[in-house]
Coordinates of C-alpha atoms in Angstrom, one line a residue:
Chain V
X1 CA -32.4 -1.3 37.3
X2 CA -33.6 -3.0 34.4
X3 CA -36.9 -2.6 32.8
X4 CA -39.3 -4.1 30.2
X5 CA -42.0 -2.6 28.4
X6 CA -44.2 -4.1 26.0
X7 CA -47.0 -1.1 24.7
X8 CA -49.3 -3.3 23.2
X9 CA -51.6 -4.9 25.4
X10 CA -53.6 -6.9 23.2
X11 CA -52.8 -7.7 19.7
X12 CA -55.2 -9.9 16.6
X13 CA -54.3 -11.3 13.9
X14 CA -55.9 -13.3 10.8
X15 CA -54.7 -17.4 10.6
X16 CA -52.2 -17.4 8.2
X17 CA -50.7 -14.3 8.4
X18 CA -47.8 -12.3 9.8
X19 CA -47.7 -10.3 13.2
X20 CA -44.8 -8.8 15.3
X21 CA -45.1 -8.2 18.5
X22 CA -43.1 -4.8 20.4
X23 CA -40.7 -5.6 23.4
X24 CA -38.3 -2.3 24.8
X25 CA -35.8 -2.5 27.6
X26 CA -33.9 -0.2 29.1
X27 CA -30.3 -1.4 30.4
X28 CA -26.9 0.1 31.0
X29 CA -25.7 -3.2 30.8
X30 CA -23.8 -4.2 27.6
X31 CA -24.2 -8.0 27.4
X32 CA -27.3 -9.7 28.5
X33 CA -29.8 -11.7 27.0
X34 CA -33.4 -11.3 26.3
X35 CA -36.3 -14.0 25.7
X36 CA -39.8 -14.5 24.6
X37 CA -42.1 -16.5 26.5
X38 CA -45.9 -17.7 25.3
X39 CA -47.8 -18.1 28.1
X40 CA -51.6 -20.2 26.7
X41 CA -54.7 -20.5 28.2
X42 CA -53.6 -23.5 30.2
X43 CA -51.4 -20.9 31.6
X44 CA -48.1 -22.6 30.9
X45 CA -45.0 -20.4 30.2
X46 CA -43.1 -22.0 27.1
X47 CA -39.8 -20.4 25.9
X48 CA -40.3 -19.5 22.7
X49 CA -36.9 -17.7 21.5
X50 CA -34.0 -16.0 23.0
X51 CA -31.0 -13.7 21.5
X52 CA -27.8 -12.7 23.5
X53 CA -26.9 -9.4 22.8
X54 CA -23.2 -9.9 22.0
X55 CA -25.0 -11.7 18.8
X56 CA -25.7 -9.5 15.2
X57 CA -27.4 -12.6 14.1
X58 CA -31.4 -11.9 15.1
X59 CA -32.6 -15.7 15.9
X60 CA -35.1 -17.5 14.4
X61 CA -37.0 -20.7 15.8
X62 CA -39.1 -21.7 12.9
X63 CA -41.8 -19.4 12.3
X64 CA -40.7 -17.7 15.3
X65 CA -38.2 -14.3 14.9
X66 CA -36.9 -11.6 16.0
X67 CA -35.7 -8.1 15.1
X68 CA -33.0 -7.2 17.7
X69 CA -31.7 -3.7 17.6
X70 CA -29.1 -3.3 20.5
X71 CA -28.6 0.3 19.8
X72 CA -32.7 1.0 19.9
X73 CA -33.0 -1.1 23.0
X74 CA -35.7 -3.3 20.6
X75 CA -36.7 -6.3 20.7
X76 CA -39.2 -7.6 18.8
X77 CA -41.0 -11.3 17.7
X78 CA -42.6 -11.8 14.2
X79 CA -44.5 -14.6 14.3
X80 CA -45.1 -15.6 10.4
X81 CA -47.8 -18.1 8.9
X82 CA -49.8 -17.3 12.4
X83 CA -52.3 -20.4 13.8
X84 CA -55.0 -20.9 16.2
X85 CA -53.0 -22.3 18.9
X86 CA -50.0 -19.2 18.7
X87 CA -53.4 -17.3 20.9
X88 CA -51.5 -16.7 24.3
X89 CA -49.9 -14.3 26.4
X90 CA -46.6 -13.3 25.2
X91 CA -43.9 -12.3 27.7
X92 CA -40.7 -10.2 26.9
X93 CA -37.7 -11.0 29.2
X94 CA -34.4 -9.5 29.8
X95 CA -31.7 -11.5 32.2
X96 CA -28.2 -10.1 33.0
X97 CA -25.2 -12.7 32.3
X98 CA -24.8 -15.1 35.3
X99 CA -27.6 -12.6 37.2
X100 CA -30.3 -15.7 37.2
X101 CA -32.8 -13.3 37.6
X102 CA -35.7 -12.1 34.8
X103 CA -37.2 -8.9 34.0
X104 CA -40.5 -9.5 32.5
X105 CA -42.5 -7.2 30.8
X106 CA -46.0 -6.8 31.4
X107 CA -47.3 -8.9 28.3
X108 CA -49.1 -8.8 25.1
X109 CA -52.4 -10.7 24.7
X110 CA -52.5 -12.3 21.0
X111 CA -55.6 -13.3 19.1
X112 CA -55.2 -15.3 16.2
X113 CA -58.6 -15.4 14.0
X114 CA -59.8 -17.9 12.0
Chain D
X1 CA -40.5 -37.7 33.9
X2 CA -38.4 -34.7 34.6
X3 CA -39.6 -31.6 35.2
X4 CA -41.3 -28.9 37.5
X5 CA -43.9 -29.4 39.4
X6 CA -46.3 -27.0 41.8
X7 CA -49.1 -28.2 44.0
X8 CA -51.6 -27.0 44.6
X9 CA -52.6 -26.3 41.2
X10 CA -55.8 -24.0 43.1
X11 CA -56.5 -23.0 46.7
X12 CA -58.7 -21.0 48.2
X13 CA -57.9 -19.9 51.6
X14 CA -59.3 -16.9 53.7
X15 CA -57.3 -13.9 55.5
X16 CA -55.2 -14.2 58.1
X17 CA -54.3 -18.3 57.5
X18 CA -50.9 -19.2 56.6
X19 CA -51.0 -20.7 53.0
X20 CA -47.7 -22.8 51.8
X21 CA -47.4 -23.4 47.7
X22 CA -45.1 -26.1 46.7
X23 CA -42.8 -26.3 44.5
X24 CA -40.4 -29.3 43.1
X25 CA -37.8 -29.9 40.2
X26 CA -36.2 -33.2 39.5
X27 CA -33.3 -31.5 36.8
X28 CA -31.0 -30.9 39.7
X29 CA -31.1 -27.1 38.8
X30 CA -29.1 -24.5 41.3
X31 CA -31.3 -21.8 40.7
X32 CA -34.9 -21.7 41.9
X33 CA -37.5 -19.1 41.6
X34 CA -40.8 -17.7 42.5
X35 CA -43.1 -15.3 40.8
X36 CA -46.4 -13.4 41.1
X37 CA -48.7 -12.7 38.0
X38 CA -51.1 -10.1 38.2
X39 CA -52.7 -8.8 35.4
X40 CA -51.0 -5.4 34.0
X41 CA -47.7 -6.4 36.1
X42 CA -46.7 -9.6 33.9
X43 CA -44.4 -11.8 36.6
X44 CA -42.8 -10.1 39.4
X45 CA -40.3 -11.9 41.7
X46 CA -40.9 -12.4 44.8
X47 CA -37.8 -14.4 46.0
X48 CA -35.2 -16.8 44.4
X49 CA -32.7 -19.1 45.7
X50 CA -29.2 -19.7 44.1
X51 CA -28.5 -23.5 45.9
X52 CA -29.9 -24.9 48.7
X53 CA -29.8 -22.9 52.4
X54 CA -29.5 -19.4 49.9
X55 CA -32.1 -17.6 49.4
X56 CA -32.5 -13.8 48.6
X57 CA -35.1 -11.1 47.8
X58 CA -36.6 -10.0 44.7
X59 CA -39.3 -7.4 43.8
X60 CA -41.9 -7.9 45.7
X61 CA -41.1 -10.1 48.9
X62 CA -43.3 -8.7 51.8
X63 CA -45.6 -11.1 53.6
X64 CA -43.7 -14.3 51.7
X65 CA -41.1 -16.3 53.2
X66 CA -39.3 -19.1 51.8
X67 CA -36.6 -22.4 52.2
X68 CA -34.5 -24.3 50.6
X69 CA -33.5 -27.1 52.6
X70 CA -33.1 -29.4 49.7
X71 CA -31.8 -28.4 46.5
X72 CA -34.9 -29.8 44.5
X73 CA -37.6 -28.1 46.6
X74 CA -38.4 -24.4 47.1
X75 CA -41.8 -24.1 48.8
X76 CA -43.3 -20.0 49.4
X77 CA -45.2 -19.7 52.7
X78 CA -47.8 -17.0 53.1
X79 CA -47.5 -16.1 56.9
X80 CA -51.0 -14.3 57.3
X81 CA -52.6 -14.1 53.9
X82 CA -54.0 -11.1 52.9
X83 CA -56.3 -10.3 49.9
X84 CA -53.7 -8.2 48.0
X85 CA -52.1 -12.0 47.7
X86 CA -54.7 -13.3 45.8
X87 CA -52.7 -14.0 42.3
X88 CA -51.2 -16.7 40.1
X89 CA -47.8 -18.0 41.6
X90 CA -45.4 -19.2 39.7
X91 CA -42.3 -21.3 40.1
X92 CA -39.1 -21.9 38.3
X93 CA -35.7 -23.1 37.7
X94 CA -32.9 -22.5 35.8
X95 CA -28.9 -24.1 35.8
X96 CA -25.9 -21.8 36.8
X97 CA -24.6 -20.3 33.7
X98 CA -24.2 -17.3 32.3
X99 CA -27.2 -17.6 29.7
X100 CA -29.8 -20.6 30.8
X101 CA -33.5 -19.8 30.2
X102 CA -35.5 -20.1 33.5
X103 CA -38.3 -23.4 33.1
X104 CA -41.6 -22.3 34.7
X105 CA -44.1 -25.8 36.8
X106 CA -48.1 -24.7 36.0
X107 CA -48.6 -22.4 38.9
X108 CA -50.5 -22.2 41.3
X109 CA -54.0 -19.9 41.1
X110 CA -54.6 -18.7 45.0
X111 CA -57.5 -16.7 45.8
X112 CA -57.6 -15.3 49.6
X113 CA -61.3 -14.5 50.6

């Protein structure tokens, strides 16, 4: 079985600057894709970025990024030129090809400071 | 508009009573799910249905049942609430494919007294 860890539970940053957040799976599974989700106080979940692993390429969503390393089992999001409303929960997935179903890890709460 | 919705969006509801959370998408989506969020645990799945009149078990499905007579509604049904159900439910969709991002409705804050 697949699982998702994410070892910081809470996380600050200053407005305007650059934070990454830590996502680690553990898979025997060769393709598959994995996702952040932002989860604000109004409790929403918004997809934020996803990567499929067949990919070299790390995605990027405007100031949104990642740093996929398939061999490290790694995935993590940078967020760049943080702001006030990037505060929220932020939620590492992982979802097999055609499987449907998400792994999510257990979150990281992120401050941004003004 | 299209979307995902949930109702209630808050219920209170004491042990013992049968609770159902409801849960509807207007994209035409084959796969439904529903969720659990407590804190520490993220989202755990409790059951998920890949069309309508299939549904199957995920992480945690004790004391839940569910249906899916109708592809665009997936409601959950808390037999005899119990405290340990007191959480933030959450449902969602996602088309058949190998790679399609599940779409989460608001959820649905219960609290069993």
């Amino acid at each position: 079985a697949q699982t998702v860890t994410q070892s910081q539970p809470e996380m600050s940053v200053q407005e305007a600057e650059t934070v990454t957040l830590s996502c680690t799976y553990d898979t025997s599974e060769s393709n598959y894709y994995l996702f952040w989700y932002k989860q604000p106080p109004s409790r929403q979940m918004i997809l934020v970025i996803r990567q499929e692993a067949y990919k070299q390429q790390n995605a990027t969503e405007n100031r949104f990024s990642v740093n996929f390393q398939k061999a490290a089992k790694s995935f993590s999001l940078k967020i760049s030129d943080s702001q006030l409303g990037d505060t929220a929960m932020y939620f590492c997935a992982f979802m097999k090809p055609y499987g449907q179903n998400f792994v999510f890890g257990p979150g990281t709460r992120l401050s941004v400071l003004p | 508009d299209a979307g995902i919705t949930q109702s209630p969006r808050y219920k209170i509801t004491e042990t013992g009573r049968q609770v159902t959370l409801m849960c509807h998408q207007t994209w035409s989506h084959s796969y439904m799910f529903w969720y659990r969020q407590d804190l520490g645990h993220g989202l755990r799945l409790i059951y998920y249905s890949a069309a309508a009149d299939i549904t199957d078990k995920g992480e945690v499905p004790d004391g839940y049942v569910v249906s899916r007579s109708k592809t665009e509604n997936f409601p959950l049904t808390l037999e005899s609430a119990t405290r340990s159900q007191t959480s933030v439910y959450f449902c969602a969709s996602s088309d058949s494919g190998s790679s399609q991002p599940q779409h989460f409705g608001d959820g649905t804050r219960l609290s069993i007294l």
